[in-house]
PDB file of C-alpha atoms and ligand atoms in Angstrom:
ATOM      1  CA  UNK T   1     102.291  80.701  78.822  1.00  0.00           C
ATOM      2  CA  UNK T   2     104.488  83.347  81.047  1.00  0.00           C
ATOM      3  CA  UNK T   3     107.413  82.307  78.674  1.00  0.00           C
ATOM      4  CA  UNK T   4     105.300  83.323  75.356  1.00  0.00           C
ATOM      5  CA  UNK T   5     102.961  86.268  76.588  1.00  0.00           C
ATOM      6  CA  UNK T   6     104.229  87.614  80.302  1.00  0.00           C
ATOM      7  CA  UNK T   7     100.711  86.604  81.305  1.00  0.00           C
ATOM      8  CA  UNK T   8     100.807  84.542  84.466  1.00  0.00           C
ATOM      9  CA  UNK T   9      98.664  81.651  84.784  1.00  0.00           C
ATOM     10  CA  UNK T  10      95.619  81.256  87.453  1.00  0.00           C
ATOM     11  CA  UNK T  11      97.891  78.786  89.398  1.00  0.00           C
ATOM     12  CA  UNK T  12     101.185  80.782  89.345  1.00  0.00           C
ATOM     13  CA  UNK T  13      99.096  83.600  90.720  1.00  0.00           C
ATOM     14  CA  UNK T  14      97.564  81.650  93.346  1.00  0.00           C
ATOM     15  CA  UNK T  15     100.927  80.636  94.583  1.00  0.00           C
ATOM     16  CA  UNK T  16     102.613  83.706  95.129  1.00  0.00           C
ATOM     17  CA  UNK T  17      99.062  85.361  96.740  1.00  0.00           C
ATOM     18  CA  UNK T  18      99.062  85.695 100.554  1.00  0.00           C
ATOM     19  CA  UNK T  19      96.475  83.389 102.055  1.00  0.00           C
ATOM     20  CA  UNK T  20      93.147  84.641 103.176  1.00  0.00           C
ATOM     21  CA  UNK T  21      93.815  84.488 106.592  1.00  0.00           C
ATOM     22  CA  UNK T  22      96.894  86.732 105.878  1.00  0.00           C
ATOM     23  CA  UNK T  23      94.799  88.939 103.750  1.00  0.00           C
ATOM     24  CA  UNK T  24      92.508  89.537 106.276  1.00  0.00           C
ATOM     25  CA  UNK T  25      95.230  91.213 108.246  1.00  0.00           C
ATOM     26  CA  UNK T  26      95.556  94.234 106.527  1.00  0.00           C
ATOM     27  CA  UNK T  27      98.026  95.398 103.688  1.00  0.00           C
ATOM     28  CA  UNK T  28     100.184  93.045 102.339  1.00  0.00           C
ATOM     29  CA  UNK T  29     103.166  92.653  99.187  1.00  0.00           C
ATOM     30  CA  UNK T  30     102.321  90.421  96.266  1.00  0.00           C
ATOM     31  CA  UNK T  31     105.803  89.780  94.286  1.00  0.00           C
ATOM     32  CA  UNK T  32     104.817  88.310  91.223  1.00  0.00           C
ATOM     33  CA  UNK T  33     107.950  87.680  90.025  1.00  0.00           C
ATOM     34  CA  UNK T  34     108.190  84.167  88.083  1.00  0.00           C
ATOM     35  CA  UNK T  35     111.650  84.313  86.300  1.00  0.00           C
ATOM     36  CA  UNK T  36     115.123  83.919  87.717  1.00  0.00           C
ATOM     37  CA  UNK T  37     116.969  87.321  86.586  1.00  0.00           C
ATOM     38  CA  UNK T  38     119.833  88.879  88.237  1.00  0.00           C
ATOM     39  CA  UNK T  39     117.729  91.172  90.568  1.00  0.00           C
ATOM     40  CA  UNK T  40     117.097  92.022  94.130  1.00  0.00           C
ATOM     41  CA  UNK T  41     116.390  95.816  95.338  1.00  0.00           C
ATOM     42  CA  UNK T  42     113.070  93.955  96.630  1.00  0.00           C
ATOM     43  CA  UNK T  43     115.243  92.469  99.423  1.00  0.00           C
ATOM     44  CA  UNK T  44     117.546  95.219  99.976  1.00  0.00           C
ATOM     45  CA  UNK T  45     114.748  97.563 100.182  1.00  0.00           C
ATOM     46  CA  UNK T  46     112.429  95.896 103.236  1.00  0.00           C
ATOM     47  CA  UNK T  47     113.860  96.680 106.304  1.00  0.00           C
ATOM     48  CA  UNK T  48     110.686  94.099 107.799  1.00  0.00           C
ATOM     49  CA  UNK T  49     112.895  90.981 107.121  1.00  0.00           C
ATOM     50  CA  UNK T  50     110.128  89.944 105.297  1.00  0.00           C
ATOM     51  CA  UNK T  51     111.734  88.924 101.747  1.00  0.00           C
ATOM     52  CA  UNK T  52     114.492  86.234 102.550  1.00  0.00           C
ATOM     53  CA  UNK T  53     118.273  86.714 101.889  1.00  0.00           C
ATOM     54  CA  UNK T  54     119.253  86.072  98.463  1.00  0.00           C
ATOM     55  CA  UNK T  55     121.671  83.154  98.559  1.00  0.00           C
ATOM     56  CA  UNK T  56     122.199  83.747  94.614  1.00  0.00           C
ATOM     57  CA  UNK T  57     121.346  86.677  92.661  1.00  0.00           C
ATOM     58  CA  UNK T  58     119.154  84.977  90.181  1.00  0.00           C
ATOM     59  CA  UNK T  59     117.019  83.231  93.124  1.00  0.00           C
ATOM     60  CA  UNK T  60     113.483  84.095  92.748  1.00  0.00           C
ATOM     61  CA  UNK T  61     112.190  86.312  95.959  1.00  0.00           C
ATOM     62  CA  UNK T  62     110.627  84.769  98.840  1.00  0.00           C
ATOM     63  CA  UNK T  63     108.696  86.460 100.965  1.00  0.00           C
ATOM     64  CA  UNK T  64     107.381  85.741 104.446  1.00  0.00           C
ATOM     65  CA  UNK T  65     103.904  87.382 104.066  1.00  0.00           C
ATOM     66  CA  UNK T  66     103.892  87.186 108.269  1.00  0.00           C
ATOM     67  CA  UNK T  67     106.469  89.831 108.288  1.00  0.00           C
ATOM     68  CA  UNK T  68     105.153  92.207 105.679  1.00  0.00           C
ATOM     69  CA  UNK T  69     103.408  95.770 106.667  1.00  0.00           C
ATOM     70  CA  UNK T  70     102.742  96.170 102.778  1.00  0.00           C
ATOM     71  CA  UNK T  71     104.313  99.550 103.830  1.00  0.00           C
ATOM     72  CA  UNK T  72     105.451  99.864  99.809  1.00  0.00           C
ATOM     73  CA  UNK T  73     109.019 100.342 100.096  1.00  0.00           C
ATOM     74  CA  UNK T  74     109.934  97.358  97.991  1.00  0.00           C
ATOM     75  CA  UNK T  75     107.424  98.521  94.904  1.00  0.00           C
ATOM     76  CA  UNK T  76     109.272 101.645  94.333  1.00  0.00           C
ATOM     77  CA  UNK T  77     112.514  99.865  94.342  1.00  0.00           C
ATOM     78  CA  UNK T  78     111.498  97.059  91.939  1.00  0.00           C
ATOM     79  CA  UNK T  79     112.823  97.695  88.388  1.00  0.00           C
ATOM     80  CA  UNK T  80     110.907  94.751  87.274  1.00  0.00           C
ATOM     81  CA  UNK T  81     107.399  96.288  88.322  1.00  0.00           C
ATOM     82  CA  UNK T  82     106.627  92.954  90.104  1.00  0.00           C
ATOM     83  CA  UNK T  83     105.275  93.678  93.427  1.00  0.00           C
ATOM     84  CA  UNK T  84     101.769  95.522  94.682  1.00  0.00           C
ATOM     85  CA  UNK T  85     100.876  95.388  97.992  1.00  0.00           C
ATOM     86  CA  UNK T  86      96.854  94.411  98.521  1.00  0.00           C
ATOM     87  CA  UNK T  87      94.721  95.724 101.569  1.00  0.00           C
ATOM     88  CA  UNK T  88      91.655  93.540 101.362  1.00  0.00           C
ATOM     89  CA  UNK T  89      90.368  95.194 104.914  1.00  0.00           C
ATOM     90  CA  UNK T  90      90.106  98.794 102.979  1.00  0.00           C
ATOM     91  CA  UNK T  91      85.775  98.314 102.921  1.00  0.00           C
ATOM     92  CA  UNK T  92      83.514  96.564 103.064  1.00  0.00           C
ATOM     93  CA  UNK T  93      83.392  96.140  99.134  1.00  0.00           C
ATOM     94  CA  UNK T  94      86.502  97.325  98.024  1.00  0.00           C
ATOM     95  CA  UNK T  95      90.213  96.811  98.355  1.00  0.00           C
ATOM     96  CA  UNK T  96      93.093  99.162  98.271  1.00  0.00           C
ATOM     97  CA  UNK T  97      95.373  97.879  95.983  1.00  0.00           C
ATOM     98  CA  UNK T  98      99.002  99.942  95.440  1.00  0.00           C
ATOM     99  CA  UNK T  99     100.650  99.593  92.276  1.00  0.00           C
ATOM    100  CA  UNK T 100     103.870 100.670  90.371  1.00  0.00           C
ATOM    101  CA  UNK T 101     102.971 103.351  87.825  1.00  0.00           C
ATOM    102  CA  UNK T 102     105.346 104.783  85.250  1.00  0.00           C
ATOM    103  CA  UNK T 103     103.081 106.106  82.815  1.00  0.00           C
ATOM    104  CA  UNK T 104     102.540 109.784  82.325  1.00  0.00           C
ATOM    105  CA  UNK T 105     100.992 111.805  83.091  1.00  0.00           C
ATOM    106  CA  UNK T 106      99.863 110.363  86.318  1.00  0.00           C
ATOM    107  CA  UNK T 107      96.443 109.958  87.121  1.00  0.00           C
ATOM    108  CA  UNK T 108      94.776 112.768  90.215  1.00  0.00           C
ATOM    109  CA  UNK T 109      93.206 111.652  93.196  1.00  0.00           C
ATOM    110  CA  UNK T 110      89.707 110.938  93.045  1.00  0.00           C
ATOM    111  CA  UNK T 111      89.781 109.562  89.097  1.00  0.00           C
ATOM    112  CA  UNK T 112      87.724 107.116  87.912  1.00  0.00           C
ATOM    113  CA  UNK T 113      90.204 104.960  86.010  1.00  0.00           C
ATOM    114  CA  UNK T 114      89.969 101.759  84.048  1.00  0.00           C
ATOM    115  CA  UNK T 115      90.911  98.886  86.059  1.00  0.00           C
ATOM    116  CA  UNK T 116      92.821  96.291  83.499  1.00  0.00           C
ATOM    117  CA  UNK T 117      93.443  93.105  84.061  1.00  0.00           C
ATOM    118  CA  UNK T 118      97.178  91.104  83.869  1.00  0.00           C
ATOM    119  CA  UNK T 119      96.480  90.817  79.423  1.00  0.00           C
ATOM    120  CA  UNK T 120      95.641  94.708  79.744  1.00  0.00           C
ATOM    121  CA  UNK T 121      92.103  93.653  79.340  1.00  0.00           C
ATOM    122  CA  UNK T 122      89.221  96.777  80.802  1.00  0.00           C
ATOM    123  CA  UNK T 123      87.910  94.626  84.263  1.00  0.00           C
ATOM    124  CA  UNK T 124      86.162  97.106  85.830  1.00  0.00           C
ATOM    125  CA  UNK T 125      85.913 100.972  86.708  1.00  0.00           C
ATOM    126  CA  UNK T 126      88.304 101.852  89.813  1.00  0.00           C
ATOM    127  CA  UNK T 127      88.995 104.921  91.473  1.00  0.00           C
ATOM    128  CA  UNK T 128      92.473 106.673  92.348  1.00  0.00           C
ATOM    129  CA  UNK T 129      92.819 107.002  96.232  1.00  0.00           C
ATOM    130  CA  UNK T 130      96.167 107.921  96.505  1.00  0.00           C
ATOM    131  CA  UNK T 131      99.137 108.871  94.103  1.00  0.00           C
ATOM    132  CA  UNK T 132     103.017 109.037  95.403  1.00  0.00           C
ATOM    133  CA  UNK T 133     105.704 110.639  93.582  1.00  0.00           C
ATOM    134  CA  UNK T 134     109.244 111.828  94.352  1.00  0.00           C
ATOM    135  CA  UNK T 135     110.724 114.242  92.284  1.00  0.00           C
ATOM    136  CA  UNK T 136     113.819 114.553  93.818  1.00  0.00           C
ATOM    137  CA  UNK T 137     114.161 110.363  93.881  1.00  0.00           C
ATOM    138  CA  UNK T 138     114.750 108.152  91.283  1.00  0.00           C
ATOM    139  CA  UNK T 139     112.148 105.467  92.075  1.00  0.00           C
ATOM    140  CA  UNK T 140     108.471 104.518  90.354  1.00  0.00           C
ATOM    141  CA  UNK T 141     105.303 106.330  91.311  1.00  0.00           C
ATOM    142  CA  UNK T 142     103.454 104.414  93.406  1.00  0.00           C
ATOM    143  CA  UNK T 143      99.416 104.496  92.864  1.00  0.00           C
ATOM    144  CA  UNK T 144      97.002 102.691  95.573  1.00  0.00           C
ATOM    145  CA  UNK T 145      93.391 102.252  92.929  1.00  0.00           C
ATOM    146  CA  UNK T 146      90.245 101.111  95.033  1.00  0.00           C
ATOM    147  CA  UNK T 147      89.097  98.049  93.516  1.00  0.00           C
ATOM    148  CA  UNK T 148      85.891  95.641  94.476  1.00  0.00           C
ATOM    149  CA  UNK T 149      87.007  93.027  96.452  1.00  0.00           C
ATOM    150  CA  UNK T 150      85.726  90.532  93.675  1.00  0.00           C
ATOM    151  CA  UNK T 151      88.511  91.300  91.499  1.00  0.00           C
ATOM    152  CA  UNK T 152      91.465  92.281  94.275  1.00  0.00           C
ATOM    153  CA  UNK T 153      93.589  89.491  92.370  1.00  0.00           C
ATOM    154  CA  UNK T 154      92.291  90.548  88.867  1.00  0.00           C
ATOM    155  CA  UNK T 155      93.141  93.738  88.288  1.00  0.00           C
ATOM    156  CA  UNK T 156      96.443  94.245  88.340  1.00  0.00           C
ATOM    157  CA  UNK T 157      96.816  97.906  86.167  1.00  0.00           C
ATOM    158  CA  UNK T 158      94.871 100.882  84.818  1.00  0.00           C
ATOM    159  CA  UNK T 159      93.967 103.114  82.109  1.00  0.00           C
ATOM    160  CA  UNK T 160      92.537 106.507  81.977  1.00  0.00           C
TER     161      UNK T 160
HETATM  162  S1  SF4 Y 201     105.767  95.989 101.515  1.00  0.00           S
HETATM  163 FE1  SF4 Y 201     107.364  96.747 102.963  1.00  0.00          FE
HETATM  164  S2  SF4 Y 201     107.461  95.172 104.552  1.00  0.00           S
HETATM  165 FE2  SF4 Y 201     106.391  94.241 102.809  1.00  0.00          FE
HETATM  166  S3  SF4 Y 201     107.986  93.178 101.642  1.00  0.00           S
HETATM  167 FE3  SF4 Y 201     107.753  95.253 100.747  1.00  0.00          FE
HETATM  168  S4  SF4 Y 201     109.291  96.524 101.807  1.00  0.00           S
HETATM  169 FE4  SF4 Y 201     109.006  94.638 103.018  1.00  0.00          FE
HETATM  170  S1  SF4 Y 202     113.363  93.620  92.598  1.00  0.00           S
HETATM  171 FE1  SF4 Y 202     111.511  93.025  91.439  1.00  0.00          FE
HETATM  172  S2  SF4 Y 202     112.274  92.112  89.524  1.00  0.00           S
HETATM  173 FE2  SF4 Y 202     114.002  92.178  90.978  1.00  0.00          FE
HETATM  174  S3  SF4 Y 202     113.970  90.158  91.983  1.00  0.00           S
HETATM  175 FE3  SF4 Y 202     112.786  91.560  93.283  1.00  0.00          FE
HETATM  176  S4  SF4 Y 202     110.664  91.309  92.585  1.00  0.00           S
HETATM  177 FE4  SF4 Y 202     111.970  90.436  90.987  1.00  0.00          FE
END
């Protein structure tokens, strides 16, 4: 399925998401990257130790979700846009969920967006908490969206 639409399956998902013990922790990276390419800012960019040592360049990334702060670093870095990080401890009914954004013109703070799911498919109505740009740096925006905790691991995008 990944091979013939980019959409990941429920089960390739569920294997790369941090358990719910983890998630319970606070903010954490999701690297939802299924395909072995010559790539890895990701591990170059976390200073945490938390995304192993590449012992070949087209390895796929492993991270040690233990180790993560979910402080973003590795997002920005990732040409691939593979990785959000997921705060499930946000609210009581949402989570904070920070994603790579190069779209333009970037959304404000405090939009109401349209949370899309990993087809592009409208989920549900989200809102913009928090938008990070460089202009001096090369790297991707980086948008957190609150989402409701029912569909943390469904909405993976956005559309205004
Ligand atoms: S979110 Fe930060 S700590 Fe976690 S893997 Fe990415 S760079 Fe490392
Ligand atoms: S930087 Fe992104 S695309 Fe490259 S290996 Fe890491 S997660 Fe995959």
């Amino acid at each position: 399925m990944l091979e013939r639409t980019g959409v990941p399956t429920i089960e390739q998902i569920e294997q790369v998401f941090p358990s719910g013990e983890r998630l319970a922790k606070g903010p954490v990276a999701i690297i939802e990257c299924y395909q072995n390419i010559p790539c890895n800012p990701c591990y170059t960019a976390c200073n945490r130790n938390a995304i192993k040592e590449f012992e070949d360049i087209n390895d796929l990334p492993e991270i040690n979700h233990d180790n993560c702060t979910g402080c973003g670093l590795c997002i920005a870095n990732c040409p691939g846009l593979a990785i959000m990080v997921v705060d499930a401890t946000y609210s009581k009914d949402e989570a904070l969920i920070k994603i790579p954004y190069e779209f333009i013109p970037l959304p404000k703070e405090g939009q109401i967006v349209k949370g899309l799911d990993r087809k592009g498919q409208y989920v549900c109505d989200v809102k913009v908490v928090k938008v990070l740009s460089s202009k001096t740096l090369d790297r991707t925006p980086i948008v957190s969206i609150a989402v409701p905790r029912e569909y943390m691991k469904v909405v993976r995008n956005f559309g205004m």
